[in-house]
Short mmCIF file of C-alpha atoms in Angstrom, two decimals:
data_model
loop_
_atom_site.label_atom_id
_atom_site.label_comp_id
_atom_site.label_asym_id
_atom_site.label_seq_id
_atom_site.Cartn_x
_atom_site.Cartn_y
_atom_site.Cartn_z
CA MET A 1 166.18 146.60 112.85
CA PHE A 2 162.55 145.60 112.98
CA ASP A 3 160.28 148.10 111.18
CA LEU A 4 156.78 148.61 112.59
CA GLN A 5 155.76 150.79 109.64
CA GLU A 6 155.65 147.78 107.32
CA ASP A 7 153.75 144.51 107.45
CA TRP A 8 155.53 141.74 109.30
CA CYS A 9 155.16 137.99 109.61
CA ILE A 10 156.14 135.45 112.27
CA SER A 11 157.53 132.00 111.57
CA PHE A 12 157.91 129.16 114.10
CA ALA A 13 160.22 126.22 113.39
CA GLY A 14 159.26 122.67 114.31
CA CYS A 15 160.86 121.45 117.54
CA GLY A 16 158.73 118.66 119.07
CA PHE A 17 158.66 118.66 122.86
CA MET A 18 160.94 121.69 122.83
CA GLY A 19 157.81 123.65 121.97
CA ILE A 20 157.69 124.60 125.64
CA TYR A 21 160.36 127.14 124.63
CA TYR A 22 157.77 128.88 122.42
CA VAL A 23 155.32 129.02 125.32
CA GLY A 24 157.80 131.08 127.33
CA ALA A 25 158.75 133.29 124.39
CA SER A 26 155.13 133.94 123.41
CA SER A 27 154.13 134.70 126.99
CA CYS A 28 156.84 137.35 127.15
CA ILE A 29 155.69 139.00 123.92
CA LEU A 30 152.03 138.94 124.94
CA GLU A 31 152.97 140.49 128.26
CA ARG A 32 155.43 143.13 127.02
CA PHE A 33 154.39 143.90 123.42
CA PRO A 34 151.13 142.13 122.42
CA ARG A 35 150.81 144.14 119.21
CA PHE A 36 153.68 142.14 117.79
CA ILE A 37 151.45 139.06 117.60
CA HIS A 38 148.02 140.65 117.21
CA ASP A 39 149.01 142.81 114.23
CA ALA A 40 151.15 140.26 112.39
CA SER A 41 149.85 139.78 108.84
CA LYS A 42 150.67 136.07 108.76
CA ILE A 43 151.90 133.50 111.25
CA TYR A 44 153.75 130.52 109.78
CA GLY A 45 154.56 127.26 111.50
CA ALA A 46 155.77 123.71 110.94
CA SER A 47 155.08 120.72 113.19
CA ALA A 48 155.03 121.89 116.83
CA GLY A 49 155.51 125.44 115.56
CA ALA A 50 152.26 125.10 113.62
CA LEU A 51 150.43 124.19 116.83
CA LEU A 52 151.76 127.26 118.62
CA ALA A 53 150.99 129.42 115.58
CA THR A 54 147.41 128.15 115.66
CA ILE A 55 147.06 128.96 119.36
CA LEU A 56 148.28 132.52 118.81
CA THR A 57 146.14 133.02 115.71
CA VAL A 58 142.92 131.67 117.18
CA GLY A 59 143.46 133.27 120.57
CA ILE A 60 143.65 130.26 122.92
CA PRO A 61 145.22 131.02 126.33
CA LEU A 62 148.83 129.91 126.54
CA GLU A 63 148.31 128.08 129.83
CA LYS A 64 146.06 125.57 128.04
CA CYS A 65 148.83 124.88 125.55
CA CYS A 66 151.28 124.49 128.43
CA VAL A 67 148.95 122.03 130.20
CA ASP A 68 148.59 119.86 127.09
CA LEU A 69 152.31 119.92 126.35
CA MET A 70 153.22 118.88 129.87
CA PHE A 71 150.61 116.12 129.69
CA MET A 72 152.10 114.79 126.43
CA ALA A 73 155.53 114.73 128.00
CA LYS A 74 154.23 113.01 131.14
CA GLU A 75 152.52 110.29 129.12
CA ALA A 76 155.73 109.69 127.17
CA ARG A 77 157.81 109.40 130.33
CA LYS A 78 155.46 106.77 131.73
CA HIS A 79 156.82 104.13 129.35
CA LYS A 80 160.22 102.48 129.37
CA LEU A 81 160.86 103.36 125.73
CA GLY A 82 159.44 106.86 126.07
CA SER A 83 157.70 108.22 123.02
CA LEU A 84 158.81 105.18 120.99
CA HIS A 85 156.70 102.81 123.06
CA PRO A 86 153.91 101.16 121.00
CA ALA A 87 151.29 102.19 123.56
CA TYR A 88 152.15 105.88 123.21
CA ASN A 89 150.07 107.53 120.49
CA LEU A 90 151.28 111.10 120.12
CA LEU A 91 148.97 112.05 117.28
CA GLN A 92 145.92 110.87 119.18
CA ILE A 93 146.87 113.05 122.15
CA VAL A 94 147.38 116.03 119.83
CA GLN A 95 144.05 115.44 118.13
CA ASP A 96 142.20 115.17 121.45
CA SER A 97 143.80 118.40 122.60
CA LEU A 98 142.77 120.23 119.43
CA LEU A 99 139.21 118.93 119.64
CA ARG A 100 139.01 120.07 123.23
CA ASN A 101 140.52 123.55 122.89
CA LEU A 102 139.76 124.83 119.40
CA PRO A 103 136.54 126.87 119.22
CA GLU A 104 133.89 126.14 116.62
CA ASP A 105 134.91 129.11 114.48
CA ALA A 106 138.64 128.35 114.66
CA HIS A 107 138.85 127.80 110.91
CA ILE A 108 137.33 131.25 110.28
CA ARG A 109 139.84 132.95 112.57
CA ALA A 110 142.75 131.04 111.08
CA SER A 111 141.93 131.30 107.37
CA GLY A 112 144.11 133.78 105.53
CA ARG A 113 146.39 134.44 108.52
CA LEU A 114 147.63 131.04 109.69
CA CYS A 115 149.97 129.19 107.29
CA VAL A 116 150.71 125.54 108.05
CA SER A 117 153.74 123.91 106.44
CA LEU A 118 153.08 120.44 104.97
CA THR A 119 155.14 117.98 102.93
CA ARG A 120 153.28 116.18 100.14
CA VAL A 121 154.09 112.49 100.08
CA ARG A 122 153.64 112.07 96.34
CA ASP A 123 156.51 114.31 95.26
CA GLY A 124 158.06 115.56 98.53
CA LYS A 125 157.19 119.18 97.75
CA ASN A 126 156.34 121.72 100.45
CA VAL A 127 152.80 123.07 100.61
CA LEU A 128 151.62 126.03 102.70
CA VAL A 129 147.96 125.72 103.68
CA SER A 130 146.18 128.91 104.75
CA GLU A 131 142.52 128.37 103.85
CA PHE A 132 140.29 126.04 105.87
CA ASP A 133 136.66 125.29 105.10
CA SER A 134 135.85 123.75 108.47
CA ARG A 135 137.24 123.13 111.92
CA GLU A 136 137.88 119.51 110.98
CA GLU A 137 140.02 120.59 108.02
CA LEU A 138 142.12 122.76 110.29
CA ILE A 139 142.68 119.83 112.63
CA GLN A 140 143.58 117.56 109.70
CA ALA A 141 146.18 120.03 108.45
CA LEU A 142 147.76 120.30 111.91
CA ILE A 143 147.84 116.52 112.33
CA CYS A 144 149.56 116.17 108.95
CA SER A 145 152.12 118.83 109.87
CA CYS A 146 152.97 116.93 113.09
CA PHE A 147 153.30 113.49 111.51
CA VAL A 148 156.95 112.45 111.63
CA PRO A 149 157.45 109.39 109.38
CA LEU A 150 158.13 106.17 111.34
CA TYR A 151 158.20 108.12 114.61
CA CYS A 152 154.43 108.64 114.57
CA GLY A 153 153.43 105.76 112.31
CA VAL A 154 153.69 104.26 108.84
CA ILE A 155 150.63 105.46 106.91
CA PRO A 156 150.55 109.27 106.81
CA PRO A 157 147.30 111.18 107.45
CA THR A 158 145.39 113.04 104.77
CA TYR A 159 144.26 116.60 104.20
CA ARG A 160 141.55 117.02 101.56
CA GLY A 161 142.20 113.48 100.37
CA VAL A 162 145.96 113.96 99.84
CA HIS A 163 148.60 112.35 102.06
CA TYR A 164 150.99 114.71 103.82
CA VAL A 165 153.73 114.39 106.45
CA ASP A 166 155.59 116.76 108.74
CA GLY A 167 156.26 120.13 107.14
CA ALA A 168 159.73 120.13 108.71
CA VAL A 169 160.76 117.47 106.17
CA SER A 170 160.67 120.02 103.33
CA ASP A 171 160.59 123.47 105.00
CA ASN A 172 161.02 123.72 108.76
CA LEU A 173 160.98 127.53 108.88
CA PRO A 174 158.50 128.82 106.27
CA ARG A 175 159.19 132.14 104.56
CA CYS A 176 162.26 132.75 106.68
CA HIS A 177 164.03 134.54 103.81
CA GLN A 178 161.32 137.13 103.35
CA ARG A 179 161.97 140.66 104.52
CA ASN A 180 160.40 141.59 107.86
CA THR A 181 159.75 137.97 108.84
CA ILE A 182 160.63 137.29 112.50
CA THR A 183 161.82 133.72 113.00
CA PHE A 184 161.55 131.66 116.19
CA SER A 185 163.66 128.57 116.85
CA ALA A 186 164.32 126.47 119.93
CA TYR A 187 167.91 125.81 118.78
CA ALA A 188 170.84 128.19 119.00
CA GLY A 189 171.57 129.64 115.58
CA GLU A 190 170.80 132.66 113.43
CA SER A 191 167.06 132.95 114.11
CA ASP A 192 165.70 136.20 115.52
CA VAL A 193 164.43 134.61 118.74
CA CYS A 194 166.52 131.62 119.77
CA PRO A 195 168.89 130.53 122.57
CA PRO A 196 172.16 132.50 122.69
CA ALA A 197 175.18 131.19 120.83
CA SER A 198 177.54 128.97 122.73
CA THR A 199 181.25 129.72 123.08
CA LEU A 200 182.08 126.15 122.05
CA ASN A 201 180.63 126.41 118.57
CA PHE A 202 182.25 123.95 116.17
CA HIS A 203 180.13 124.38 113.08
CA GLU A 204 176.71 125.47 111.85
CA VAL A 205 174.28 123.44 109.78
CA ARG A 206 170.96 124.27 108.17
CA PHE A 207 168.14 121.78 108.47
CA ASN A 208 165.50 122.83 105.95
CA ASN A 209 166.09 126.56 106.52
CA VAL A 210 166.70 126.30 110.27
CA SER A 211 170.14 127.41 111.44
CA ILE A 212 171.52 125.07 114.11
CA GLN A 213 174.94 125.40 115.70
CA VAL A 214 176.84 122.19 116.24
CA ASN A 215 177.57 122.08 119.97
CA SER A 216 176.71 120.01 123.00
CA GLU A 217 173.82 122.23 124.08
CA ASN A 218 172.08 121.96 120.74
CA MET A 219 172.65 118.23 120.68
CA TYR A 220 170.81 118.06 123.99
CA ARG A 221 167.96 120.16 122.55
CA VAL A 222 167.68 117.96 119.47
CA THR A 223 167.48 114.87 121.68
CA ARG A 224 164.78 116.47 123.82
CA THR A 225 162.83 117.23 120.68
CA PHE A 226 161.80 113.57 120.48
CA PHE A 227 162.32 112.47 124.09
CA PRO A 228 160.88 114.92 126.63
CA PRO A 229 162.98 115.87 129.68
CA LYS A 230 161.77 116.03 133.25
CA PRO A 231 159.25 118.73 134.24
CA GLU A 232 161.93 120.76 136.03
CA ALA A 233 164.01 120.88 132.86
CA MET A 234 160.97 121.84 130.78
CA ALA A 235 160.21 124.66 133.22
CA GLU A 236 163.75 125.98 132.79
CA ILE A 237 163.45 125.77 128.99
CA CYS A 238 160.22 127.73 129.19
CA GLN A 239 161.86 130.53 131.18
CA ASN A 240 164.81 130.59 128.77
CA GLY A 241 162.34 131.25 125.98
CA TYR A 242 160.92 134.13 128.00
CA LYS A 243 164.39 135.63 128.49
CA ASP A 244 165.37 135.30 124.83
CA ALA A 245 162.14 136.93 123.65
CA LEU A 246 162.63 139.79 126.11
CA ARG A 247 166.17 140.26 124.81
CA PHE A 248 164.82 140.50 121.26
CA LEU A 249 162.26 143.12 122.28
CA GLN A 250 164.87 145.17 124.10
CA GLU A 251 167.35 145.06 121.21
CA ASN A 252 164.67 146.30 118.79
CA ASN A 253 163.12 148.87 121.16
CA LEU A 254 159.74 147.16 121.02
CA ILE A 255 158.78 147.33 124.69
CA SER A 256 155.28 148.77 124.83
CA SER A 257 154.68 151.94 126.81
CA GLU A 258 151.68 150.32 128.46
CA CYS A 259 153.95 147.49 129.66
CA PRO A 260 157.10 149.23 130.99
CA GLN A 261 160.47 147.60 130.51
CA ARG A 262 161.51 145.37 133.38
CA SER A 263 165.08 144.18 133.77
CA LEU A 264 165.56 140.49 134.46
CA GLU A 265 168.45 141.11 136.80
CA MET A 266 166.61 143.67 138.95
CA ASP A 267 163.43 141.65 139.38
CA ALA A 268 162.78 140.46 142.89
CA PRO A 269 162.11 136.73 143.19
CA LYS A 270 158.41 136.04 142.92
CA PRO A 271 156.65 133.43 145.02
CA ALA A 272 156.03 130.11 143.39
CA CYS A 273 152.67 129.40 141.84
CA CYS A 274 151.48 127.04 144.55
CA GLU A 275 152.28 129.69 147.15
CA LEU A 276 149.86 132.04 145.38
CA ALA A 277 146.94 129.59 145.46
CA LYS A 278 144.45 130.94 147.97
CA ASP A 279 142.35 127.80 147.97
CA SER A 280 145.25 125.50 148.70
CA VAL A 281 144.82 123.37 151.78
CA GLU A 282 148.49 123.65 152.66
CA ALA A 283 148.34 127.42 152.39
CA GLU A 284 145.42 127.56 154.80
CA GLU A 285 147.17 125.29 157.29
CA ASN A 286 150.37 127.32 157.16
CA THR A 287 148.45 130.54 157.57
CA GLN A 288 146.58 129.20 160.59
CA GLN A 289 149.84 128.13 162.18
CA GLY A 290 151.16 131.66 161.77
CA GLY A 291 154.33 130.46 160.16
CA ARG A 292 155.82 131.49 156.85
CA LYS A 293 155.17 129.11 154.02
CA PRO A 294 158.37 127.41 153.03
CA PRO A 295 159.20 127.11 149.34
CA HIS A 296 158.21 123.80 147.85
CA GLY A 297 160.83 121.16 147.28
CA TRP A 298 159.86 119.92 143.82
CA LEU A 299 160.64 123.07 141.79
CA ASP A 300 163.15 125.82 142.38
CA PRO A 301 161.27 129.16 142.23
CA ARG A 302 164.21 130.76 140.45
CA LEU A 303 163.58 128.52 137.41
CA ILE A 304 160.20 130.16 136.78
CA GLU A 305 160.54 133.55 138.45
CA ASN A 306 160.14 135.58 135.23
CA LEU A 307 157.16 133.72 133.80
CA PRO A 308 153.53 134.86 134.10
CA VAL A 309 151.59 133.51 137.06
CA ASN A 310 149.30 131.27 135.00
CA ILE A 311 152.27 129.55 133.33
CA LYS A 312 153.94 129.17 136.71
CA LYS A 313 150.96 127.35 138.13
CA VAL A 314 150.93 124.85 135.28
CA LEU A 315 154.64 124.10 135.51
CA CYS A 316 154.58 123.86 139.29
CA GLU A 317 151.62 121.48 139.25
CA ALA A 318 153.34 119.28 136.66
CA CYS A 319 156.44 119.08 138.82
CA ARG A 320 154.40 118.38 141.94
CA GLU A 321 152.74 115.37 140.30
CA THR A 322 156.09 113.74 139.62
CA HIS A 323 157.62 114.65 142.96
CA THR A 324 158.45 111.77 145.30
CA THR A 325 157.66 112.49 148.92
CA GLY A 326 160.15 111.58 151.63
CA GLY A 327 163.86 111.94 152.07
CA LEU A 328 166.80 110.48 150.26
CA LEU A 329 166.67 107.18 152.15
CA SER A 330 163.05 106.53 151.25
CA HIS A 331 163.77 107.55 147.67
CA VAL A 332 166.58 105.00 147.43
CA THR A 333 164.77 102.20 149.26
CA ASN A 334 161.43 102.59 147.50
CA TYR A 335 162.06 104.09 144.10
CA LEU A 336 165.27 102.35 143.06
CA PRO A 337 164.12 98.72 143.63
CA LYS A 338 160.87 99.40 141.82
CA LYS A 339 162.72 100.97 138.91
CA VAL A 340 165.17 98.07 138.65
CA THR A 341 162.34 95.54 138.86
CA SER A 342 160.39 97.32 136.14
CA TYR A 343 163.37 97.23 133.80
CA LEU A 344 163.87 93.53 134.52
CA GLN A 345 160.25 92.88 133.60
CA ILE A 346 160.41 94.82 130.35
CA SER A 347 161.18 91.69 128.32
CA SER A 348 157.91 90.09 129.41
CA ALA A 349 155.72 93.17 129.72
CA LEU A 350 156.65 94.86 126.46
CA PRO A 351 155.23 92.13 124.14
CA VAL A 352 151.93 92.12 126.02
CA GLU A 353 151.60 95.92 125.94
CA SER A 354 152.66 96.00 122.30
CA ALA A 355 150.03 93.41 121.35
CA ARG A 356 147.33 95.28 123.24
CA SER A 357 148.21 98.65 121.73
CA LEU A 358 148.51 97.09 118.27
CA ALA A 359 145.06 95.50 118.60
CA HIS A 360 143.62 98.84 119.72
CA ARG A 361 145.14 100.66 116.75
CA LEU A 362 143.91 97.99 114.34
CA VAL A 363 140.38 98.45 115.63
CA ASP A 364 140.65 102.19 115.07
CA TRP A 365 142.16 101.59 111.63
CA ILE A 366 139.37 99.32 110.33
CA PRO A 367 137.22 102.15 108.84
CA ASP A 368 140.20 103.47 106.86
CA VAL A 369 141.56 100.12 105.66
CA PRO A 370 140.15 100.24 102.07
CA ARG A 371 141.36 103.78 101.49
CA ASP A 372 144.82 103.22 102.95
CA LEU A 373 145.36 99.92 101.15
CA SER A 374 144.41 101.47 97.83
CA TRP A 375 146.87 104.28 98.51
CA LEU A 376 149.64 101.82 99.35
CA TYR A 377 148.86 99.89 96.17
CA GLY A 378 149.09 103.11 94.15
CA VAL A 379 152.41 104.05 95.74
CA ALA A 380 153.84 100.60 95.02
CA GLY A 381 152.63 100.86 91.42
CA ASP A 382 154.25 104.25 90.95
CA ILE A 383 157.55 102.97 92.34
CA TYR A 384 157.42 99.98 89.99
CA LYS A 385 156.69 102.20 86.98
CA GLN A 386 159.56 104.52 87.81
CA ALA A 387 161.93 101.61 88.25
CA TRP A 388 160.83 99.98 84.99
CA LYS A 389 161.09 103.24 83.08
CA GLY A 390 164.62 103.75 84.36
CA LYS A 391 165.52 100.19 83.39
CA VAL A 392 164.27 100.71 79.85
CA LYS A 393 166.29 103.91 79.52
CA ASP A 394 169.40 102.17 80.78
CA CYS A 395 168.97 99.33 78.28
CA GLY A 396 168.53 101.80 75.40
CA SER A 397 171.62 103.75 76.35
CA GLU A 398 173.92 100.75 76.77
CA ALA A 399 173.95 99.62 73.08
CA PRO A 400 175.87 102.55 71.54
CA LEU A 401 178.27 102.58 74.46
CA ARG A 402 179.22 98.97 73.82
CA ARG A 403 179.92 99.67 70.11
CA CYS A 404 182.15 102.58 70.97
CA THR A 405 184.11 100.98 73.73
CA SER A 406 184.48 97.62 71.99
CA LEU A 407 186.62 99.04 69.17
CA PRO A 408 190.35 99.62 69.75
CA GLU A 409 191.55 103.18 69.81
CA ASP A 410 193.87 102.72 66.78
CA LEU A 411 191.07 101.28 64.70
CA ASN A 412 188.87 104.21 65.41
CA LEU A 413 191.60 106.64 64.34
CA TRP A 414 192.30 104.61 61.20
CA SER A 415 188.65 104.58 60.22
CA LEU A 416 188.41 108.32 60.77
CA ARG A 417 191.55 108.88 58.64
CA LYS A 418 190.18 106.63 55.90
CA GLU A 419 186.87 108.46 55.83
CA ALA A 420 188.66 111.81 55.61
CA THR A 421 190.76 110.61 52.62
CA HIS A 422 187.70 109.27 50.88
CA ILE A 423 185.85 112.52 51.29
CA SER A 424 188.78 114.55 49.93
CA SER A 425 189.11 112.29 46.86
CA LEU A 426 185.44 112.65 46.10
CA THR A 427 185.72 116.38 46.28
CA PHE A 428 188.73 116.41 43.94
CA THR A 429 187.01 114.19 41.34
CA ARG A 430 183.91 116.32 41.47
CA ASN A 431 186.00 119.42 40.79
CA THR A 432 187.81 117.70 37.93
CA HIS A 433 184.60 116.70 36.29
CA SER A 434 183.31 120.19 36.63
CA VAL A 435 186.36 121.53 34.73
CA LEU A 436 185.96 118.93 32.01
CA ASP A 437 182.35 119.79 31.63
CA HIS A 438 183.30 123.39 30.82
CA THR A 439 186.12 122.63 28.29
CA PRO A 440 183.83 121.90 25.32
CA LEU A 441 182.58 125.45 25.45
CA THR A 442 185.96 126.76 24.05
CA PRO A 443 186.66 126.18 20.29
CA PRO A 444 189.33 123.55 19.54
CA PRO A 445 192.59 124.68 17.91
CA THR A 446 192.90 124.57 14.10
CA PRO A 447 195.10 121.62 12.93
CA THR A 448 198.19 122.44 10.82
CA LEU A 449 197.56 119.58 8.41
CA SER A 450 194.13 120.15 7.02
CA PRO A 451 192.23 117.40 5.33
CA THR A 452 192.32 119.38 2.00
CA SER A 453 195.83 118.14 1.39
CA GLY A 454 194.39 114.77 0.90
CA LEU A 455 191.88 116.07 -1.64
CA PHE A 456 194.41 117.39 -4.14
#
C-alpha cells in the first residue's frame, strides 16, 4: 500500500512512441490527485520517460507534449520506411520541441528533482544526472537519454563533453527497487501503473529492470515503440493509460477529496473535442441550421471519452488531419492507386531522398567533425589496446599448458613417484648422519686385550 507519510519517488520507463500512454496516465493523476506528482521528491525517467518526467517536473502543460508526440508520429508515418527512413530525424524533432517548450529557468526547476538515466559509452555504465547548470545542459542530457544506437544515428551525442546513449540500454526503470518508488510502464508486467495482465501470458522477461510479459499484446506494444501506429490507435492507448492510472489511485485510496471519485463505467459519454469548439465553422453552420451536430467520422468518441478536454482536442485534431474525405468508393479509387504507385516508385525515390537527407546531415555535422573524428579515433585505439592486451595474456598462458599436456599421463606419474622416492631417501640419509654425528659423544668400550700384554 502506498504510504503518503513518507517521501515517494516516481519512475518512468522508456517506451518510444508508446509515451502517449504516459500522457493519459499523467492527465488522470493531475486531474484526480495532483499532489502525487507535485509532492514527489524525485522523478526518474529514461528515454521517452525522461521527456515526460521533465514535463511534469518543469510544469509544462500536457497538451503541448501530446501535440509534439502526435507530430513526431505523423512525420514518421509520412515515409515508406517509417522512422527508419533517412529523411526522418527524430532527435532533431525532439530538440526543436524542447527548445520551443522549455522555459528559460527549466534547469533551475529540474535540478535536484529530475533524474535522467544515461548510459556512458566508454564503459556501458548507467549514470543518473540530476544537476543542470543551464537550459542547454538539460536539453543535452535529454537528447542523450533518447539516443538509441543505430536507430537514431551512429555517433552518440555528448553531455558535458562525454558521449552517452539511451539510458534504457543500462537501466530502463531507474530506482525501481527502492521502497516507495511508483513505477510507470507502457508494457503489461509488474509495474505499479501499467496495462493489465493478459490471460494468455506465456512468460515474463525483464529488460533492464522493466517487467514485460511475453504475449501478443506486449509484442504489439514493443513494435509500436519504434514504429508509431495510426492516430486512432494512439488515442486509444492514451485513454488506456488514463484508465490504468485511475485504477491505481482507486486501489490505493488516493482519490483527492477536492476531485471526487468518478467511476469509468458510470460516466456518460462526453462530446468529442471538435464538438466543443465554439469557434468552429462547422459548429456555427450546424447551429444555424438548427440540427444536432453529428459525431465526426474520423475518431470514435468512446476512445477518448475519459480524457481531459484539452487532450481530446489534440487527439481529435491529429485524427482529422489524416482523415480521408469521401466514401468507401472514393477511398478505394483515389487512395489505393496512389499508394500502390508510391510503393512502385520507392526504388527510384529512396536513393534521391537518402542522398538529399545525407547531404543535409553532413552540412549540419561539419562543425562537429574534428571532435567526433578524434573521439572515433580514441575509441578505435582503446579497442586495439584491449585486443592486444588480451592477445599478450593468451600467449603467456599457452606455454605452461603445452608443457603439461604434451607429456603422457604415465610419465607424469612416474616422475612424481621418482621425486617422492628421492625425497624420502634424502630424509633417511640425513637422519642417519645425524645419529652418527652423536655417537662419538659416548665413550668407546674397553678392549679385553690391552696393549700392556705386548709390553711384558
